[in-house]
N, CA and C atoms as an extended XYZ file, in Angstrom:
591
Properties=species:S:1:pos:R:3:atomname:S:1:resname:S:1:resid:I:1 pbc="F F F"
N         0.892       -1.120       -0.018 N   MET     1
C        -0.165       -0.145       -0.050 CA  MET     1
C         0.831        1.372       -0.039 C   MET     1
N         0.933        2.135       -0.507 N   PRO     2
C         1.191        3.547       -0.830 CA  PRO     2
C         1.450        4.265        0.302 C   PRO     2
N         2.107        4.451        0.694 N   HIS     3
C         2.200        5.668        2.208 CA  HIS     3
C         0.979        6.436        2.599 C   HIS     3
N         0.890        7.694        1.111 N   SER     4
C         0.285        8.074        1.691 CA  SER     4
C        -1.352        7.487        1.292 C   SER     4
N        -1.501        6.500        1.428 N   LEU     5
C        -2.729        5.659        0.838 CA  LEU     5
C        -2.811        5.283        2.678 C   LEU     5
N        -1.801        4.950        3.089 N   TRP     6
C        -1.901        3.972        4.422 CA  TRP     6
C        -2.131        5.496        5.344 C   TRP     6
N        -1.446        6.875        5.149 N   LEU     7
C        -1.468        8.108        6.294 CA  LEU     7
C        -3.093        7.977        6.218 C   LEU     7
N        -4.105        8.188        4.573 N   LYS     8
C        -5.308        8.239        4.515 CA  LYS     8
C        -5.905        7.372        5.475 C   LYS     8
N        -5.717        6.016        5.146 N   ALA     9
C        -6.516        5.115        6.530 CA  ALA     9
C        -6.751        5.575        7.351 C   ALA     9
N        -5.449        5.861        7.551 N   VAL    10
C        -4.774        5.656        9.592 CA  VAL    10
C        -6.014        7.019       10.305 C   VAL    10
N        -5.988        7.993        9.198 N   GLY    11
C        -6.619        9.337        9.636 CA  GLY    11
C        -8.353        9.120        9.103 C   GLY    11
N        -8.530        8.382        8.323 N   THR    12
C        -9.696        7.343        8.682 CA  THR    12
C       -10.179        7.512        9.498 C   THR    12
N        -9.469        5.632        9.882 N   ALA    13
C        -9.955        4.807       11.180 CA  ALA    13
C        -9.527        5.783       12.620 C   ALA    13
N        -8.969        6.819       12.729 N   ALA    14
C        -8.928        7.174       13.506 CA  ALA    14
C        -9.769        8.594       13.785 C   ALA    14
N       -10.011        9.248       12.564 N   ALA    15
C       -11.779       10.199       13.378 CA  ALA    15
C       -12.674        9.544       13.633 C   ALA    15
N       -12.979        8.312       12.609 N   ALA    16
C       -13.628        7.263       12.924 CA  ALA    16
C       -13.884        6.992       14.822 C   ALA    16
N       -13.127        6.703       15.103 N   THR    17
C       -12.975        5.833       16.335 CA  THR    17
C       -13.344        7.754       17.806 C   THR    17
N       -12.057        8.576       17.101 N   LEU    18
C       -12.691        9.802       17.670 CA  LEU    18
C       -14.532       10.489       18.391 C   LEU    18
N       -14.992        9.811       16.592 N   ALA    19
C       -16.523       10.446       16.646 CA  ALA    19
C       -17.530        9.013       17.686 C   ALA    19
N       -16.617        7.948       17.431 N   ALA    20
C       -17.508        7.018       18.476 CA  ALA    20
C       -17.049        7.524       19.532 C   ALA    20
N       -16.125        7.651       20.212 N   THR    21
C       -15.699        8.270       21.215 CA  THR    21
C       -17.059        9.299       22.065 C   THR    21
N       -16.579       10.069       21.271 N   ALA    22
C       -17.446       11.530       21.924 CA  ALA    22
C       -19.179       11.169       22.121 C   ALA    22
N       -19.094       10.186       20.789 N   ALA    23
C       -21.069        9.894       20.968 CA  ALA    23
C       -21.099        8.839       22.136 C   ALA    23
N       -20.308        8.055       22.590 N   ALA    24
C       -20.778        7.899       23.375 CA  ALA    24
C       -20.327        8.574       24.451 C   ALA    24
N       -19.717        8.844       24.755 N   HIS    25
C       -19.044       10.116       25.823 CA  HIS    25
C       -20.315       10.813       26.274 C   HIS    25
N       -21.159       11.441       24.800 N   ALA    26
C       -22.410       12.665       24.702 CA  ALA    26
C       -23.233       11.918       25.389 C   ALA    26
N       -23.667       10.147       25.130 N   ALA    27
C       -24.964        9.547       25.470 CA  ALA    27
C       -24.999        9.517       26.967 C   ALA    27
N       -23.568        9.434       27.726 N   HIS    28
C       -23.713        9.265       28.391 CA  HIS    28
C       -23.386       10.559       30.323 C   HIS    28
N       -23.100       11.541       29.365 N   ALA    29
C       -23.162       13.022       29.662 CA  ALA    29
C       -24.310       13.581       30.058 C   ALA    29
N       -24.714       14.128       31.074 N   PRO    30
C       -25.728       15.003       31.682 CA  PRO    30
C       -26.876       15.852       31.068 C   PRO    30
N       -28.155       15.939       30.861 N   ASP    31
C       -28.349       17.098       30.366 CA  ASP    31
C       -28.122       17.937       30.839 C   ASP    31
N       -27.915       18.923       30.180 N   PRO    32
C       -27.688       20.318       31.339 CA  PRO    32
C       -28.927       21.332       31.673 C   PRO    32
N       -30.273       20.746       31.130 N   ALA    33
C       -31.360       21.259       31.531 CA  ALA    33
C       -31.805       19.973       32.423 C   ALA    33
N       -31.174       19.088       32.546 N   THR    34
C       -31.998       18.383       33.646 CA  THR    34
C       -31.132       18.192       34.775 C   THR    34
N       -29.803       18.673       34.436 N   ALA    35
C       -28.678       18.173       35.585 CA  ALA    35
C       -28.955       18.886       37.310 C   ALA    35
N       -28.760       17.902       38.026 N   PRO    36
C       -28.620       19.169       39.344 CA  PRO    36
C       -27.634       20.357       39.287 C   PRO    36
N       -28.581       21.360       40.073 N   ALA    37
C       -27.749       22.933       40.368 CA  ALA    37
C       -26.771       22.681       40.826 C   ALA    37
N       -25.284       22.797       40.786 N   PRO    38
C       -23.889       22.601       41.880 CA  PRO    38
C       -24.309       22.905       43.344 C   PRO    38
N       -24.002       22.482       44.259 N   ALA    39
C       -24.362       22.509       45.406 CA  ALA    39
C       -24.338       24.318       46.262 C   ALA    39
N       -24.862       24.877       46.711 N   LYS    40
C       -24.410       26.234       47.559 CA  LYS    40
C       -23.026       25.998       47.450 C   LYS    40
N       -22.239       26.984       47.729 N   ASN    41
C       -21.062       26.833       49.320 CA  ASN    41
C       -21.845       26.862       50.668 C   ASN    41
N       -21.385       26.076       51.209 N   ALA    42
C       -21.383       26.163       53.069 CA  ALA    42
C       -21.633       27.535       53.306 C   ALA    42
N       -21.920       28.283       54.376 N   ALA    43
C       -22.205       29.351       54.518 CA  ALA    43
C       -21.152       29.993       55.075 C   ALA    43
N       -21.031       30.330       55.211 N   ALA    44
C       -19.490       31.082       56.048 CA  ALA    44
C       -19.554       30.832       57.778 C   ALA    44
N       -18.851       31.278       58.763 N   VAL    45
C       -19.008       31.022       59.567 CA  VAL    45
C       -18.027       32.103       60.183 C   VAL    45
N       -18.478       32.755       60.987 N   VAL    46
C       -17.390       33.935       61.689 CA  VAL    46
C       -17.157       33.533       62.721 C   VAL    46
N       -15.872       33.299       63.311 N   THR    47
C       -15.179       32.805       64.586 CA  THR    47
C       -15.009       33.648       65.302 C   THR    47
N       -15.294       33.776       66.124 N   LEU    48
C       -15.621       34.597       67.301 CA  LEU    48
C       -14.075       34.471       68.622 C   LEU    48
N       -13.640       34.586       69.173 N   ARG    49
C       -13.058       34.108       70.538 CA  ARG    49
C       -13.789       35.171       71.862 C   ARG    49
N       -13.465       34.232       73.205 N   TYR    50
C       -14.341       34.226       73.936 CA  TYR    50
C       -12.984       34.351       75.135 C   TYR    50
N       -12.547       35.078       75.630 N   ASP    51
C       -11.807       35.140       77.142 CA  ASP    51
C       -11.906       35.031       78.673 C   ASP    51
N       -12.549       34.553       78.766 N   ASP    52
C       -13.208       33.803       80.458 CA  ASP    52
C       -11.606       34.143       82.052 C   ASP    52
N       -10.555       34.269       81.170 N   SER    53
C       -10.023       34.355       82.396 CA  SER    53
C        -9.955       35.081       83.278 C   SER    53
N       -11.397       36.115       83.587 N   ARG    54
C       -11.569       37.132       84.661 CA  ARG    54
C       -12.494       36.622       85.188 C   ARG    54
N       -12.999       35.605       85.038 N   ALA    55
C       -14.435       35.190       84.920 CA  ALA    55
C       -14.839       33.784       86.214 C   ALA    55
N       -13.648       33.882       87.161 N   ALA    56
C       -13.421       33.394       88.169 CA  ALA    56
C       -14.712       32.488       89.388 C   ALA    56
N       -15.854       31.579       89.339 N   GLY    57
C       -16.381       31.644       90.010 CA  GLY    57
C       -17.246       30.937       88.503 C   GLY    57
N       -17.252       31.502       87.663 N   TRP    58
C       -18.290       30.794       86.166 CA  TRP    58
C       -17.577       30.873       85.202 C   TRP    58
N       -16.819       29.794       86.073 N   GLU    59
C       -16.346       28.995       83.960 CA  GLU    59
C       -17.414       27.574       84.042 C   GLU    59
N       -17.563       26.473       84.348 N   THR    60
C       -18.623       26.016       84.005 CA  THR    60
C       -19.792       26.054       82.964 C   THR    60
N       -20.444       27.608       83.611 N   ALA    61
C       -21.376       28.538       83.522 CA  ALA    61
C       -21.461       28.809       81.702 C   ALA    61
N       -19.688       30.051       81.778 N   VAL    62
C       -19.688       29.658       80.443 CA  VAL    62
C       -19.073       29.017       79.278 C   VAL    62
N       -18.707       27.531       79.935 N   THR    63
C       -18.532       26.290       78.745 CA  THR    63
C       -20.477       26.406       78.380 C   THR    63
N       -21.195       26.563       79.113 N   ALA    64
C       -22.309       26.049       78.653 CA  ALA    64
C       -23.788       26.626       78.036 C   ALA    64
N       -22.864       28.111       78.908 N   GLY    65
C       -23.816       28.888       77.360 CA  GLY    65
C       -23.011       28.815       76.446 C   GLY    65
N       -21.869       29.486       75.913 N   VAL    66
C       -20.755       28.725       74.664 CA  VAL    66
C       -21.976       27.587       74.270 C   VAL    66
N       -22.112       26.357       75.032 N   ALA    67
C       -21.770       26.028       74.177 CA  ALA    67
C       -23.704       26.153       73.373 C   ALA    67
N       -24.542       25.947       74.159 N   SER    68
C       -25.235       27.083       73.752 CA  SER    68
C       -25.585       27.361       72.501 C   SER    68
N       -24.600       28.341       72.196 N   TRP    69
C       -24.810       29.525       71.519 CA  TRP    69
C       -24.032       27.593       70.121 C   TRP    69
N       -23.342       27.817       70.469 N   ASN    70
C       -22.381       26.317       69.370 CA  ASN    70
C       -23.414       25.108       68.835 C   ASN    70
N       -24.468       24.537       69.383 N   GLN    71
C       -25.125       24.325       69.165 CA  GLN    71
C       -26.089       24.296       68.388 C   GLN    71
N       -26.726       26.061       68.411 N   ASN    72
C       -27.833       26.548       67.996 CA  ASN    72
C       -27.943       27.284       66.936 C   ASN    72
N       -26.280       27.849       66.776 N   VAL    73
C       -26.875       28.816       65.804 CA  VAL    73
C       -25.539       28.531       64.601 C   VAL    73
N       -25.632       28.057       62.826 N   ALA    74
C       -24.835       27.617       62.057 CA  ALA    74
C       -23.294       28.834       62.313 C   ALA    74
N       -23.999       29.917       61.771 N   ASN    75
C       -22.748       30.701       61.468 CA  ASN    75
C       -21.816       31.212       61.902 C   ASN    75
N       -21.489       30.875       63.268 N   VAL    76
C       -21.211       31.862       64.716 CA  VAL    76
C       -20.335       30.608       64.909 C   VAL    76
N       -19.280       30.979       65.720 N   ARG    77
C       -18.346       29.827       66.480 CA  ARG    77
C       -17.732       30.821       67.238 C   ARG    77
N       -18.408       30.201       68.865 N   LEU    78
C       -17.378       31.090       69.546 CA  LEU    78
C       -16.138       30.599       70.045 C   LEU    78
N       -14.507       30.173       69.905 N   VAL    79
C       -13.763       29.629       70.594 CA  VAL    79
C       -13.310       30.520       71.903 C   VAL    79
N       -12.576       29.621       72.428 N   GLU    80
C       -11.573       30.319       73.758 CA  GLU    80
C       -10.596       30.416       73.100 C   GLU    80
N       -10.243       31.822       73.628 N   ALA    81
C        -9.095       32.318       73.241 CA  ALA    81
C        -7.716       32.054       73.855 C   ALA    81
N        -6.196       31.727       72.671 N   ALA    82
C        -5.054       30.809       73.420 CA  ALA    82
C        -5.417       32.477       74.169 C   ALA    82
N        -4.360       31.923       75.365 N   PRO    83
C        -3.771       33.059       76.671 CA  PRO    83
C        -3.163       33.711       75.467 C   PRO    83
N        -2.713       34.830       76.133 N   GLY    84
C        -1.915       36.221       75.325 CA  GLY    84
C        -2.413       36.451       73.667 C   GLY    84
N        -3.915       35.986       73.717 N   THR    85
C        -4.209       36.388       72.082 CA  THR    85
C        -5.676       37.327       72.684 C   THR    85
N        -6.126       38.228       71.794 N   ARG    86
C        -6.950       39.098       71.301 CA  ARG    86
C        -8.249       38.414       71.528 C   ARG    86
N        -9.112       38.671       72.362 N   ALA    87
C       -10.622       37.899       71.973 CA  ALA    87
C       -11.236       39.088       72.244 C   ALA    87
N       -12.606       38.912       71.382 N   GLU    88
C       -13.419       39.585       70.600 CA  GLU    88
C       -14.282       39.749       71.599 C   GLU    88
N       -14.978       38.858       72.385 N   ILE    89
C       -15.869       38.836       73.497 CA  ILE    89
C       -14.926       38.739       75.200 C   ILE    89
N       -14.530       39.622       75.708 N   GLN    90
C       -14.022       40.066       77.164 CA  GLN    90
C       -15.134       39.614       78.320 C   GLN    90
N       -14.873       38.172       78.935 N   ILE    91
C       -16.126       38.114       79.794 CA  ILE    91
C       -15.055       37.744       81.295 C   ILE    91
N       -15.916       38.972       82.392 N   VAL    92
C       -15.811       39.344       83.342 CA  VAL    92
C       -16.297       38.665       85.158 C   VAL    92
N       -16.112       38.252       85.896 N   ALA    93
C       -16.742       38.154       86.761 CA  ALA    93
C       -17.265       39.914       87.900 C   ALA    93
N       -17.566       39.998       87.995 N   THR    94
C       -18.014       41.301       88.825 CA  THR    94
C       -19.622       40.844       89.882 C   THR    94
N       -19.319       41.788       90.941 N   SER    95
C       -20.278       41.966       92.296 CA  SER    95
C       -21.402       42.534       91.591 C   SER    95
N       -21.357       43.031       90.672 N   GLY    96
C       -22.647       44.036       90.680 CA  GLY    96
C       -23.110       42.859       89.583 C   GLY    96
N       -24.891       43.739       88.940 N   TRP    97
C       -25.806       43.386       88.278 CA  TRP    97
C       -25.066       42.451       86.871 C   TRP    97
N       -25.329       41.445       86.226 N   PRO    98
C       -24.738       41.179       84.863 CA  PRO    98
C       -25.433       42.472       83.743 C   PRO    98
N       -24.294       41.902       83.384 N   GLN    99
C       -24.655       43.714       82.253 CA  GLN    99
C       -23.236       42.942       80.260 C   GLN    99
N       -23.545       43.794       80.104 N   ALA   100
C       -22.933       43.585       78.660 CA  ALA   100
C       -22.833       44.706       77.395 C   ALA   100
N       -21.683       44.465       76.576 N   THR   101
C       -22.169       45.882       75.480 CA  THR   101
C       -23.226       45.287       74.477 C   THR   101
N       -23.981       46.083       73.745 N   LEU   102
C       -24.742       44.568       72.886 CA  LEU   102
C       -23.815       45.270       71.835 C   LEU   102
N       -23.530       43.884       71.015 N   GLY   103
C       -23.062       43.670       69.361 CA  GLY   103
C       -23.955       44.199       68.629 C   GLY   103
N       -23.819       43.519       67.426 N   PRO   104
C       -23.149       42.114       67.194 CA  PRO   104
C       -22.028       42.178       66.569 C   PRO   104
N       -20.627       41.859       67.833 N   VAL   105
C       -19.130       42.088       68.139 CA  VAL   105
C       -18.931       41.489       66.513 C   VAL   105
N       -17.604       41.879       65.382 N   ARG   106
C       -16.780       41.666       64.227 CA  ARG   106
C       -15.700       41.406       64.673 C   ARG   106
N       -15.188       40.365       64.681 N   PRO   107
C       -14.132       39.391       64.508 CA  PRO   107
C       -13.108       40.580       64.243 C   PRO   107
N       -11.783       41.404       65.432 N   GLY   108
C       -10.516       42.441       65.803 CA  GLY   108
C       -11.531       42.861       66.613 C   GLY   108
N       -13.688       43.110       66.469 N   GLY   109
C       -14.035       43.828       67.633 CA  GLY   109
C       -13.403       43.387       69.295 C   GLY   109
N       -14.345       44.184       69.631 N   GLN   110
C       -14.460       43.732       71.161 CA  GLN   110
C       -15.602       44.150       72.169 C   GLN   110
N       -15.973       43.324       73.046 N   VAL   111
C       -16.832       44.026       73.463 CA  VAL   111
C       -17.037       43.402       74.923 C   VAL   111
N       -17.984       43.692       75.942 N   ARG   112
C       -17.608       43.166       77.693 CA  ARG   112
C       -18.237       42.812       77.472 C   ARG   112
N       -18.227       41.446       78.538 N   VAL   113
C       -19.742       40.995       79.329 CA  VAL   113
C       -19.690       40.763       80.762 C   VAL   113
N       -19.575       41.146       81.841 N   GLU   114
C       -19.818       41.193       83.177 CA  GLU   114
C       -21.117       40.415       83.657 C   GLU   114
N       -20.890       38.935       84.229 N   LEU   115
C       -21.416       38.586       85.073 CA  LEU   115
C       -21.533       39.008       86.303 C   LEU   115
N       -22.617       39.314       86.662 N   GLY   116
C       -23.105       40.110       87.851 CA  GLY   116
C       -22.896       38.710       88.784 C   GLY   116
N       -22.810       38.769       90.539 N   SER   117
C       -23.622       37.717       91.503 CA  SER   117
C       -23.960       38.943       91.997 C   SER   117
N       -24.995       39.194       91.583 N   GLN   118
C       -25.961       40.149       92.330 CA  GLN   118
C       -27.064       39.074       91.433 C   GLN   118
N       -27.161       38.735       90.483 N   ALA   119
C       -28.169       38.345       89.998 CA  ALA   119
C       -28.545       36.597       90.296 C   ALA   119
N       -27.130       36.316       90.941 N   VAL   120
C       -26.847       35.117       91.281 CA  VAL   120
C       -27.191       34.576       92.885 C   VAL   120
N       -26.830       35.376       93.690 N   SER   121
C       -27.640       36.542       95.272 CA  SER   121
C       -29.112       35.852       95.461 C   SER   121
N       -29.643       36.411       94.723 N   GLN   122
C       -31.141       36.164       94.102 CA  GLN   122
C       -32.156       35.480       93.754 C   GLN   122
N       -30.733       34.616       93.267 N   GLY   123
C       -31.391       33.574       92.890 CA  GLY   123
C       -31.416       32.520       90.899 C   GLY   123
N       -31.202       33.271       90.380 N   HIS   124
C       -30.904       33.618       88.940 CA  HIS   124
C       -29.813       32.581       88.571 C   HIS   124
N       -30.281       31.920       87.826 N   ASP   125
C       -28.534       30.239       87.401 CA  ASP   125
C       -28.046       30.908       86.462 C   ASP   125
N       -27.031       30.873       87.059 N   ARG   126
C       -25.600       31.351       86.358 CA  ARG   126
C       -25.493       30.568       84.971 C   ARG   126
N       -25.992       30.032       84.236 N   THR   127
C       -25.745       29.876       83.223 CA  THR   127
C       -26.675       30.435       81.823 C   THR   127
N       -28.071       30.643       82.456 N   ARG   128
C       -28.798       31.017       81.855 CA  ARG   128
C       -28.293       32.763       81.610 C   ARG   128
N       -28.153       33.790       82.633 N   ILE   129
C       -26.940       34.524       83.062 CA  ILE   129
C       -25.924       34.680       81.582 C   ILE   129
N       -25.314       33.503       81.316 N   ALA   130
C       -24.191       33.710       80.868 CA  ALA   130
C       -24.813       33.413       78.762 C   ALA   130
N       -25.312       32.304       79.007 N   ALA   131
C       -25.993       32.737       77.506 CA  ALA   131
C       -26.285       33.776       77.878 C   ALA   131
N       -27.477       34.366       77.754 N   HIS   132
C       -27.884       35.849       78.322 CA  HIS   132
C       -27.142       36.793       77.334 C   HIS   132
N       -26.491       36.990       78.542 N   GLU   133
C       -25.079       38.626       78.103 CA  GLU   133
C       -23.938       38.042       77.328 C   GLU   133
N       -24.045       36.491       76.798 N   ILE   134
C       -23.244       36.235       75.503 CA  ILE   134
C       -23.808       36.831       74.288 C   ILE   134
N       -25.637       36.059       74.082 N   GLY   135
C       -26.562       36.785       73.149 CA  GLY   135
C       -27.174       38.857       73.027 C   GLY   135
N       -26.573       39.314       73.384 N   HIS   136
C       -26.104       40.827       73.561 CA  HIS   136
C       -24.786       40.450       72.862 C   HIS   136
N       -23.529       39.995       72.875 N   SER   137
C       -22.336       40.441       72.476 CA  SER   137
C       -22.407       39.846       70.935 C   SER   137
N       -23.496       39.010       70.982 N   LEU   138
C       -24.205       38.660       69.519 CA  LEU   138
C       -25.466       39.205       68.296 C   LEU   138
N       -25.161       40.876       69.372 N   GLY   139
C       -26.339       41.208       68.808 CA  GLY   139
C       -27.710       41.599       69.059 C   GLY   139
N       -27.819       40.748       69.998 N   LEU   140
C       -29.752       40.683       70.701 CA  LEU   140
C       -29.646       41.632       71.991 C   LEU   140
N       -30.794       42.507       71.566 N   PRO   141
C       -31.316       43.139       72.705 CA  PRO   141
C       -31.663       42.388       73.595 C   PRO   141
N       -32.561       42.918       75.391 N   ASP   142
C       -33.342       42.144       75.859 CA  ASP   142
C       -35.024       41.892       75.239 C   ASP   142
N       -35.862       41.070       75.785 N   THR   143
C       -36.551       41.218       75.410 CA  THR   143
C       -37.711       40.758       76.784 C   THR   143
N       -37.906       42.289       77.666 N   LYS   144
C       -38.430       42.348       78.779 CA  LYS   144
C       -39.230       42.633       78.560 C   LYS   144
N       -40.819       42.415       79.886 N   PRO   145
C       -40.851       41.406       80.091 CA  PRO   145
C       -41.017       40.640       79.122 C   PRO   145
N       -40.501       39.244       79.528 N   GLY   146
C       -40.943       37.641       78.512 CA  GLY   146
C       -40.504       36.469       79.029 C   GLY   146
N       -41.491       35.140       78.670 N   PRO   147
C       -41.625       34.465       79.029 CA  PRO   147
C       -40.458       33.648       78.882 C   PRO   147
N       -39.855       32.698       80.156 N   CYS   148
C       -38.542       31.783       80.774 CA  CYS   148
C       -37.695       31.533       78.851 C   CYS   148
N       -38.801       31.077       77.767 N   THR   149
C       -38.817       29.619       76.480 CA  THR   149
C       -37.564       31.339       75.952 C   THR   149
N       -38.034       32.406       76.081 N   GLN   150
C       -37.162       33.369       75.641 CA  GLN   150
C       -35.792       34.062       76.100 C   GLN   150
N       -34.607       33.144       75.864 N   LEU   151
C       -33.346       33.560       76.529 CA  LEU   151
C       -33.327       35.135       76.858 C   LEU   151
N       -33.557       36.313       75.788 N   MET   152
C       -33.112       37.257       75.882 CA  MET   152
C       -34.105       38.130       76.794 C   MET   152
N       -35.453       37.204       77.958 N   SER   153
C       -35.699       37.923       78.609 CA  SER   153
C       -35.246       38.267       79.553 C   SER   153
N       -33.870       37.376       79.602 N   GLY   154
C       -33.654       37.567       81.110 CA  GLY   154
C       -33.751       37.353       82.714 C   GLY   154
N       -33.629       38.353       82.924 N   SER   155
C       -33.984       38.524       84.406 CA  SER   155
C       -35.798       39.115       84.905 C   SER   155
N       -36.011       38.616       83.565 N   SER   156
C       -38.327       39.014       83.692 CA  SER   156
C       -38.855       37.762       83.631 C   SER   156
N       -37.788       36.359       83.297 N   ALA   157
C       -38.912       35.363       83.797 CA  ALA   157
C       -38.404       34.517       85.535 C   ALA   157
N       -37.913       35.024       85.981 N   GLY   158
C       -38.204       34.246       87.644 CA  GLY   158
C       -37.139       34.275       87.740 C   GLY   158
N       -36.703       33.599       88.867 N   THR   159
C       -36.012       33.060       89.455 CA  THR   159
C       -35.406       31.693       89.316 C   THR   159
N       -37.285       31.075       88.349 N   SER   160
C       -37.298       29.258       88.302 CA  SER   160
C       -36.541       29.654       87.289 C   SER   160
N       -36.592       30.229       86.141 N   CYS   161
C       -35.973       29.910       85.007 CA  CYS   161
C       -34.585       29.521       84.659 C   CYS   161
N       -34.272       28.534       83.979 N   ARG   162
C       -32.883       27.965       83.752 CA  ARG   162
C       -32.860       27.701       82.758 C   ARG   162
N       -33.346       28.233       81.777 N   ASN   163
C       -33.931       27.836       80.254 CA  ASN   163
C       -32.491       29.000       79.653 C   ASN   163
N       -31.149       28.171       79.223 N   ALA   164
C       -30.054       28.843       78.661 CA  ALA   164
C       -29.988       28.743       77.155 C   ALA   164
N       -31.906       28.486       76.069 N   VAL   165
C       -31.025       28.086       74.793 CA  VAL   165
C       -32.189       28.531       74.166 C   VAL   165
N       -31.393       29.854       73.192 N   PRO   166
C       -32.225       30.645       72.422 CA  PRO   166
C       -33.361       29.692       71.248 C   PRO   166
N       -33.944       30.904       71.508 N   ASN   167
C       -35.380       30.208       70.738 CA  ASN   167
C       -35.127       30.270       69.217 C   ASN   167
N       -36.252       30.072       68.593 N   THR   168
C       -36.642       30.196       67.989 CA  THR   168
C       -36.047       31.781       66.430 C   THR   168
N       -36.497       32.425       67.115 N   THR   169
C       -36.579       34.160       66.732 CA  THR   169
C       -34.952       34.751       67.131 C   THR   169
N       -34.938       34.452       68.398 N   GLU   170
C       -33.560       34.343       68.884 CA  GLU   170
C       -31.876       33.636       67.743 C   GLU   170
N       -32.349       32.878       67.168 N   ARG   171
C       -31.438       32.049       66.594 CA  ARG   171
C       -31.841       32.922       65.187 C   ARG   171
N       -32.349       32.774       64.769 N   ALA   172
C       -32.528       33.151       63.714 CA  ALA   172
C       -32.473       35.340       63.432 C   ALA   172
N       -31.927       35.652       64.136 N   ARG   173
C       -31.787       36.986       64.461 CA  ARG   173
C       -30.419       36.835       64.801 C   ARG   173
N       -29.088       36.204       65.487 N   VAL   174
C       -28.411       35.846       65.715 CA  VAL   174
C       -27.946       35.598       63.539 C   VAL   174
N       -28.386       34.677       63.103 N   GLU   175
C       -27.816       34.273       61.805 CA  GLU   175
C       -28.306       34.725       61.077 C   GLU   175
N       -29.174       35.831       60.449 N   SER   176
C       -28.964       37.216       59.764 CA  SER   176
C       -28.486       38.080       60.080 C   SER   176
N       -28.281       38.755       61.512 N   ALA   177
C       -26.655       39.145       61.659 CA  ALA   177
C       -25.523       38.853       61.447 C   ALA   177
N       -25.221       37.495       61.091 N   TYR   178
C       -23.919       36.973       60.482 CA  TYR   178
C       -23.721       36.564       59.220 C   TYR   178
N       -25.489       36.726       58.560 N   ALA   179
C       -24.922       36.291       57.171 CA  ALA   179
C       -24.271       36.505       56.804 C   ALA   179
N       -24.063       35.722       55.406 N   ASN   180
C       -22.618       35.782       54.439 CA  ASN   180
C       -21.513       36.349       55.225 C   ASN   180
N       -21.481       35.564       56.126 N   GLY   181
C       -19.762       36.331       56.324 CA  GLY   181
C       -19.636       37.594       57.235 C   GLY   181
N       -19.170       38.156       56.865 N   LEU   182
C       -18.975       39.572       57.555 CA  LEU   182
C       -19.834       40.515       56.514 C   LEU   182
N       -20.608       40.116       55.134 N   ALA   183
C       -21.123       41.306       54.548 CA  ALA   183
C       -22.193       42.193       54.960 C   ALA   183
N       -22.528       41.997       55.776 N   ARG   184
C       -23.853       42.649       56.229 CA  ARG   184
C       -23.627       42.385       57.919 C   ARG   184
N       -22.572       43.167       58.150 N   LEU   185
C       -22.576       42.481       59.589 CA  LEU   185
C       -21.967       44.058       59.774 C   LEU   185
N       -22.768       45.330       61.089 N   THR   186
C       -22.632       46.049       61.053 CA  THR   186
C       -22.172       45.959       62.368 C   THR   186
N       -20.930       47.297       62.708 N   PRO   187
C       -20.075       47.109       64.327 CA  PRO   187
C       -20.837       46.881       65.503 C   PRO   187
N       -20.564       46.990       66.049 N   ALA   188
C       -21.415       46.043       67.465 CA  ALA   188
C       -21.369       47.599       68.095 C   ALA   188
N       -23.475       47.756       68.204 N   ASP   189
C       -24.300       49.051       69.025 CA  ASP   189
C       -23.019       49.604       70.232 C   ASP   189
N       -22.464       49.583       70.709 N   GLY   190
C       -21.486       50.156       71.700 CA  GLY   190
C       -22.713       49.926       73.334 C   GLY   190
N       -23.486       50.484       72.751 N   ARG   191
C       -24.489       50.417       74.927 CA  ARG   191
C       -24.099       49.286       75.058 C   ARG   191
N       -23.805       49.965       76.744 N   THR   192
C       -24.098       48.781       77.551 CA  THR   192
C       -25.538       48.623       78.147 C   THR   192
N       -25.751       47.029       78.318 N   LEU   193
C       -27.103       46.429       78.663 CA  LEU   193
C       -27.497       45.628       80.059 C   LEU   193
N       -27.757       46.695       80.896 N   VAL   194
C       -27.635       45.990       82.435 CA  VAL   194
C       -28.551       45.303       82.803 C   VAL   194
N       -28.532       44.531       82.697 N   ASP   195
C       -29.721       43.550       83.509 CA  ASP   195
C       -30.382       43.097       84.793 C   ASP   195
N       -30.762       44.277       85.296 N   ALA   196
C       -31.411       44.342       86.828 CA  ALA   196
C       -32.915       44.552       86.311 C   ALA   196
N       -33.175       43.719       87.142 N   PRO   197
C       -34.678       43.442       87.047 CA  PRO   197
C       -35.810       45.545       86.867 C   PRO   197
């Protein structure tokens, strides 16, 4: 077979093989009109550090209050600051009424939570106090008076209330404040909310 005819035969065979392969691939490729949409990226999670090194006697309550928020809000994660590092949420024990700076606090910003023993001496639950004050840091104001089912009702729910879990509305407000990472996050309000009755 002359060389030119051989090349032509090989070229034709190769073209036929490529066409058959492309056709087979097309038969198994998903139809763009019916293919499922690509999954959306998971919501950006904002990490906030807290420092409770000056909250002696409140460590268990702080740990439980932080856990309550971490278990109930998906786009905010509270983590304990490593020693010597700056924390966005400064938590301290005081002898007065609990109070906190109203957030939402941004990463790199700073708010203060005061866990006042005066509320405990009157019978209020430490874990509820800690979770409530952290809620202020995340941008939630008081909802007084209110029922025990509202974490942000604070002391108005009475001393028998032990609920330290944000309700659906409270969770949604925090999720909304931190939606899309920091895209919509306004700086902390800066007001101090005192939780005396």
